[in-house]
């Protein structure tokens, strides 16, 4: 397989690259290093099967040139910061919708037909039932980030319908693990390093979400890719369990060996505008294909905290 991985220098993308390289695949990473880091790819730099292109997905001419001669595109790049949409309203339009259009158009012009896409559970927004299957609809996101993801899914589906593409779309739960550069665990560790006596927690701490370890996500992405062959393969990638934000705070405090930390809640059921306070993804479609997470949500969080602290 000759794989083109957008966002391959990021948290999830670099784990995917590690896995593909360990299987002996040929991999090109296309990344502009806005949130990715070259150090995540250092181990592959001298491998003949590996190439790194530092460029932006918004530069369609470069995407068209570099994507040539690949068999499959893993489109992982995006703005990963959901909250930025509150202040930068064009960001997810460009990094979600336009960047995905550029990838699809470059694929079409180079006759590449297979795309694997990292979407998110945020496309569902708030649902009456908290265990959400893929068929749930209408999907009406409440964040700019969610809108960018849903627009990207729509474009991918349109390129399948119009140009005979084949796609694997994964709606991830929250992903945690080593190389994580953002999200609740990183935020708590940063805050406690600055002030070990007090921790600001966004919302009321009761937000309850499934956390999936990066190693389970990568296994899931490749398992679904290898075991489903519809034209458009849509999967939730989550775990059966979930963890509250206060529980994450307690685990971070324990793992940092701190005592008597005062939790200060900003209040309200959401951490920020567009936050989904409670959800659970129904991953039974992936489970039926033979994939199951190795770590529960609490285990994934605990493991990620240890990994991140060990690498500070
Ligand atoms: P990340 O920020 O670590 O990775 C994103 C990568 O994309 C970075 O390396 C960044 O430099 C690159 N990138 C961004 N814009 C680019 C552009 N215009 N051109 C080229 N490269 C660009 O984030 P992550 O957490 O690894 O997320 C990876 C994907 O998974 C994203 O699409 C994200 O929306 C999705 N996702 C993540 C989570 C999570 O919990 N981390 C949950 C659901 C979905």
Coordinates of C-alpha atoms and ligand atoms in Angstrom, one line a residue:
X1 CA 0.0 0.0 0.0
X2 CA 1.2 3.5 -0.8
X3 CA -0.5 5.7 1.8
X4 CA -0.8 9.5 1.8
X5 CA -1.4 10.6 5.4
X6 CA -2.6 14.2 5.9
X7 CA -1.9 15.4 9.4
X8 CA 0.6 12.6 9.9
X9 CA 2.8 14.7 12.2
X10 CA -0.1 15.1 14.6
X11 CA -1.2 13.1 17.6
X12 CA -3.4 10.5 16.0
X13 CA -1.8 10.8 12.5
X14 CA 1.7 10.0 13.8
X15 CA 0.4 6.8 15.6
X16 CA -1.2 5.8 12.3
X17 CA 2.1 6.4 10.5
X18 CA 4.0 4.2 13.1
X19 CA 1.5 1.4 12.5
X20 CA 1.6 1.6 8.7
X21 CA 5.4 1.8 8.8
X22 CA 5.7 -1.2 11.1
X23 CA 3.7 -3.2 8.5
X24 CA 6.2 -2.3 5.8
X25 CA 3.8 0.1 3.9
X26 CA 5.1 3.1 2.0
X27 CA 3.9 6.3 3.6
X28 CA 3.9 10.0 2.6
X29 CA 3.0 12.4 5.4
X30 CA 1.6 15.8 4.3
X31 CA 1.5 18.2 7.2
X32 CA 1.9 22.0 7.7
X33 CA 3.0 21.6 11.3
X34 CA 0.5 23.9 12.8
X35 CA -0.1 21.5 15.6
X36 CA 2.0 18.5 14.4
X37 CA 5.6 18.0 15.4
X38 CA 8.5 16.6 13.4
X39 CA 9.8 14.8 16.5
X40 CA 6.8 12.5 16.3
X41 CA 8.2 11.2 13.0
X42 CA 11.9 11.2 13.7
X43 CA 12.1 7.4 13.9
X44 CA 11.1 7.1 10.2
X45 CA 13.2 9.9 8.7
X46 CA 15.9 7.5 7.4
X47 CA 13.5 4.9 6.1
X48 CA 13.3 4.7 2.3
X49 CA 9.5 3.9 2.6
X50 CA 8.9 7.2 4.3
X51 CA 8.5 10.7 2.9
X52 CA 7.6 14.0 4.6
X53 CA 6.0 16.9 2.7
X54 CA 5.7 20.1 4.7
X55 CA 2.9 22.0 3.0
X56 CA -0.6 23.2 3.6
X57 CA -3.8 21.5 2.4
X58 CA -5.2 24.8 1.4
X59 CA -2.5 24.9 -1.4
X60 CA -4.4 22.8 -4.0
X61 CA -1.6 22.9 -6.5
X62 CA 0.9 21.3 -4.1
X63 CA -1.7 18.7 -2.9
X64 CA -2.3 17.8 -6.6
X65 CA 1.4 17.4 -7.2
X66 CA 2.3 15.5 -4.1
X67 CA -0.7 13.1 -3.9
X68 CA 0.3 11.5 -7.3
X69 CA 0.8 7.7 -7.3
X70 CA -0.7 6.9 -4.0
X71 CA -3.3 4.1 -3.5
X72 CA -5.1 5.4 -0.5
X73 CA -5.5 8.7 1.4
X74 CA -5.8 8.8 5.2
X75 CA -7.2 12.3 5.7
X76 CA -6.5 13.1 9.4
X77 CA -5.5 16.8 9.3
X78 CA -7.9 19.3 10.7
X79 CA -8.1 22.1 13.2
X80 CA -8.3 20.0 16.4
X81 CA -9.3 22.8 18.7
X82 CA -13.1 22.8 18.9
X83 CA -13.2 25.9 21.0
X84 CA -11.4 28.1 18.4
X85 CA -14.6 28.3 16.4
X86 CA -16.0 30.6 19.0
X87 CA -13.5 33.3 18.0
X88 CA -12.4 32.2 14.5
X89 CA -15.5 31.5 12.5
X90 CA -13.8 30.8 9.1
X91 CA -11.3 28.3 10.6
X92 CA -13.4 25.1 10.4
X93 CA -14.8 26.1 7.1
X94 CA -11.3 26.2 5.7
X95 CA -9.6 23.4 7.7
X96 CA -12.7 21.1 7.6
X97 CA -14.6 21.7 4.4
X98 CA -12.1 23.4 2.0
X99 CA -9.1 21.3 3.0
X100 CA -11.2 18.1 2.5
X101 CA -12.5 19.4 -0.9
X102 CA -8.8 20.0 -2.0
X103 CA -7.9 16.5 -1.0
X104 CA -10.9 15.0 -2.9
X105 CA -10.3 17.1 -6.0
X106 CA -6.6 16.2 -6.0
X107 CA -7.5 12.5 -5.7
X108 CA -10.0 12.8 -8.5
X109 CA -7.5 14.5 -10.8
X110 CA -4.9 11.7 -10.0
X111 CA -7.4 8.8 -10.2
X112 CA -7.0 7.9 -6.5
X113 CA -10.3 6.5 -5.2
X114 CA -9.9 5.4 -1.6
X115 CA -10.2 7.8 1.3
X116 CA -10.2 7.2 5.1
X117 CA -11.5 10.1 7.1
X118 CA -11.2 11.1 10.8
X119 CA -14.6 12.6 11.7
X120 CA -16.0 13.1 15.1
X121 CA -18.9 12.3 17.4
X122 CA -19.6 16.0 17.5
X123 CA -21.5 15.8 14.3
X124 CA -24.4 14.2 16.3
X125 CA -24.6 17.2 18.7
X126 CA -27.0 16.6 21.6
X127 CA -29.2 13.5 21.2
X128 CA -32.2 12.4 23.3
X129 CA -30.7 8.9 23.7
X130 CA -27.1 9.0 24.8
X131 CA -26.0 5.8 23.0
X132 CA -25.9 7.0 19.4
X133 CA -25.8 4.6 16.4
X134 CA -24.4 5.7 13.0
X135 CA -28.0 5.9 11.6
X136 CA -29.0 8.6 14.1
X137 CA -30.2 11.7 12.4
X138 CA -30.7 14.5 11.5
X139 CA -27.1 15.3 12.4
X140 CA -27.1 19.0 13.3
X141 CA -23.8 20.0 14.9
X142 CA -23.7 22.9 17.4
X143 CA -20.0 23.8 17.0
X144 CA -18.1 25.2 14.0
X145 CA -15.8 22.3 14.3
X146 CA -18.7 19.9 14.1
X147 CA -20.1 21.8 11.1
X148 CA -16.6 21.4 9.4
X149 CA -16.6 17.7 10.0
X150 CA -20.2 17.2 8.7
X151 CA -19.4 19.3 5.6
X152 CA -16.3 17.1 5.0
X153 CA -18.4 14.0 5.3
X154 CA -20.9 15.4 2.9
X155 CA -18.2 16.1 0.3
X156 CA -16.7 12.7 0.7
X157 CA -20.1 11.1 0.2
X158 CA -20.7 13.3 -2.9
X159 CA -17.3 12.2 -4.4
X160 CA -18.4 8.6 -3.8
X161 CA -21.7 9.1 -5.5
X162 CA -20.4 11.2 -8.4
X163 CA -16.9 9.9 -9.1
X164 CA -17.0 6.3 -7.8
X165 CA -14.8 6.9 -4.7
X166 CA -14.8 4.5 -1.8
X167 CA -14.7 5.9 1.7
X168 CA -14.2 4.9 5.3
X169 CA -15.5 7.6 7.7
X170 CA -14.9 7.2 11.4
X171 CA -16.7 9.3 14.0
X172 CA -14.3 9.2 16.9
X173 CA -15.0 9.5 20.6
X174 CA -12.4 11.6 22.5
X175 CA -9.0 10.2 21.8
X176 CA -6.2 10.2 24.4
X177 CA -2.7 9.0 24.7
X178 CA 1.0 9.7 24.3
X179 CA 1.7 12.7 22.0
X180 CA -1.6 14.2 22.8
X181 CA -1.1 18.0 22.6
X182 CA -4.5 19.2 23.5
X183 CA -7.7 18.2 25.3
X184 CA -8.7 17.9 28.9
X185 CA -5.8 15.8 30.2
X186 CA -3.1 18.1 28.8
X187 CA -5.1 21.1 30.0
X188 CA -5.3 19.8 33.6
X189 CA -1.6 18.8 33.7
X190 CA -0.6 22.3 32.4
X191 CA -2.7 24.1 34.9
X192 CA -1.5 21.9 37.8
X193 CA 2.1 22.4 36.8
X194 CA 1.6 26.2 37.0
X195 CA -0.5 26.0 40.2
X196 CA -0.4 22.7 42.1
X197 CA -2.9 24.0 44.8
X198 CA -5.9 24.7 42.5
X199 CA -7.5 23.4 39.4
X200 CA -9.9 25.3 37.2
X201 CA -12.5 22.9 35.7
X202 CA -14.6 24.1 32.8
X203 CA -18.3 23.5 33.5
X204 CA -19.7 21.6 36.4
X205 CA -17.3 18.6 36.1
X206 CA -20.3 16.3 35.4
X207 CA -19.7 16.2 31.6
X208 CA -19.5 12.5 30.9
X209 CA -17.9 11.2 27.7
X210 CA -16.2 8.1 26.3
X211 CA -12.4 8.3 26.0
X212 CA -10.6 5.9 23.7
X213 CA -6.9 5.3 23.8
X214 CA -5.0 6.2 20.6
X215 CA -3.8 2.6 20.1
X216 CA -7.4 1.4 20.0
X217 CA -8.3 4.1 17.5
X218 CA -5.5 3.1 15.2
X219 CA -6.4 -0.6 15.4
X220 CA -10.1 0.4 14.7
X221 CA -9.2 2.5 11.7
X222 CA -7.2 -0.2 10.0
X223 CA -9.6 -3.0 11.1
X224 CA -12.6 -1.2 9.6
X225 CA -10.6 -0.4 6.4
X226 CA -9.6 -4.1 6.0
X227 CA -12.9 -5.7 6.9
X228 CA -15.6 -3.6 5.2
X229 CA -16.0 -3.0 1.5
X230 CA -19.1 -1.0 1.0
X231 CA -18.8 2.1 -1.2
X232 CA -19.3 4.3 1.9
X233 CA -18.3 2.7 5.2
X234 CA -19.4 4.8 8.2
X235 CA -18.4 3.8 11.7
X236 CA -18.5 5.1 15.2
X237 CA -15.2 4.5 17.0
X238 CA -15.8 4.6 20.7
X239 CA -15.9 2.4 23.8
X240 CA -18.7 1.1 26.0
X241 CA -17.8 3.1 29.1
X242 CA -17.2 6.8 29.9
X243 CA -15.5 9.1 32.4
X244 CA -16.6 12.3 34.0
X245 CA -14.4 15.4 33.9
X246 CA -14.2 15.5 37.7
X247 CA -12.9 11.8 37.6
X248 CA -10.3 12.8 35.1
X249 CA -9.2 15.7 37.4
X250 CA -8.9 13.2 40.3
X251 CA -6.9 10.8 38.3
X252 CA -4.5 13.6 37.1
X253 CA -4.1 14.8 40.7
X254 CA -3.3 11.2 41.8
X255 CA -0.9 10.5 39.1
X256 CA 1.0 13.8 39.7
X257 CA 1.2 12.8 43.3
X258 CA -0.5 16.0 44.5
X259 CA -2.7 16.5 47.6
X260 CA -5.4 18.9 48.7
X261 CA -5.9 20.4 45.3
X262 CA -9.0 22.7 45.3
X263 CA -11.3 22.1 42.3
X264 CA -12.8 25.4 41.0
X265 CA -15.7 24.8 38.6
X266 CA -16.5 27.6 36.1
X267 CA -20.1 26.3 36.3
X268 CA -22.8 25.4 33.8
X269 CA -23.4 22.0 32.2
X270 CA -21.1 22.7 29.2
X271 CA -17.4 23.3 29.3
X272 CA -17.7 25.9 26.5
X273 CA -20.2 27.0 23.9
X274 CA -20.7 24.0 21.5
X275 CA -19.5 21.4 24.1
X276 CA -21.6 18.3 24.3
X277 CA -21.9 17.5 28.0
X278 CA -23.0 13.8 27.8
X279 CA -22.8 11.3 25.0
X280 CA -22.1 7.7 24.4
X281 CA -21.3 6.2 21.0
X282 CA -22.8 2.9 19.9
X283 CA -19.8 1.1 18.4
X284 CA -21.6 -2.2 17.8
X285 CA -21.2 -1.9 14.1
X286 CA -17.4 -2.0 14.5
X287 CA -17.7 -4.7 17.2
X288 CA -19.6 -6.9 14.7
X289 CA -16.7 -6.5 12.3
X290 CA -14.5 -8.0 15.1
X291 CA -12.9 -4.8 16.6
X292 CA -13.2 -4.1 20.3
X293 CA -11.4 -1.6 22.5
X294 CA -8.6 -3.0 24.7
X295 CA -9.0 -0.2 27.3
X296 CA -12.1 1.1 29.1
X297 CA -12.6 4.8 29.2
X298 CA -11.1 5.1 32.7
X299 CA -8.2 2.8 31.8
X300 CA -7.5 4.8 28.6
X301 CA -7.5 8.1 30.6
X302 CA -5.2 6.7 33.3
X303 CA -2.8 5.2 30.7
X304 CA -2.8 8.5 28.8
X305 CA -2.1 10.5 31.9
X306 CA 0.9 8.3 32.8
X307 CA 2.2 8.4 29.2
X308 CA 2.0 12.2 29.0
X309 CA 3.6 12.7 32.4
X310 CA 6.4 10.3 31.5
X311 CA 7.2 12.3 28.4
X312 CA 7.1 15.8 29.9
Ligands
LIG1 P1 -3.5 17.1 15.8 O1 -3.6 18.6 15.9 O2 -2.5 16.5 16.7 O3 -3.3 16.6 14.3 C1 -3.7 17.4 13.2 C2 -2.6 17.5 12.2 O4 -3.0 18.1 11.0 C3 -1.4 18.3 12.8 O5 -0.2 17.6 12.6 C4 -1.4 19.6 12.0 O6 -0.2 20.2 11.8 C5 -2.0 19.1 10.7 N1 -2.7 20.1 9.9 C6 -3.7 20.9 10.3 N2 -4.1 21.7 9.3 C7 -3.4 21.4 8.2 C8 -3.4 21.9 6.9 N3 -4.2 22.9 6.5 N4 -2.5 21.4 6.0 C9 -1.7 20.4 6.4 N5 -1.7 19.9 7.7 C10 -2.5 20.4 8.6 O7 -5.0 16.5 16.2 P2 -5.5 15.0 16.5 O8 -6.0 15.1 17.8 O9 -4.4 14.1 16.2 O10 -6.7 14.9 15.5 C11 -6.5 14.2 14.3 C12 -7.9 14.1 13.6 O11 -8.8 13.4 14.4 C13 -8.5 15.5 13.3 O12 -9.2 15.4 12.1 C14 -9.5 15.6 14.4 O13 -10.5 16.5 14.1 C15 -9.9 14.2 14.6 N6 -10.5 13.9 15.9 C16 -9.7 14.0 17.0 C17 -10.3 13.7 18.2 C18 -9.4 13.7 19.5 O14 -10.0 13.5 20.6 N7 -8.1 14.0 19.4 C19 -11.6 13.3 18.3 C20 -12.4 13.3 17.2 C21 -11.8 13.5 16.0

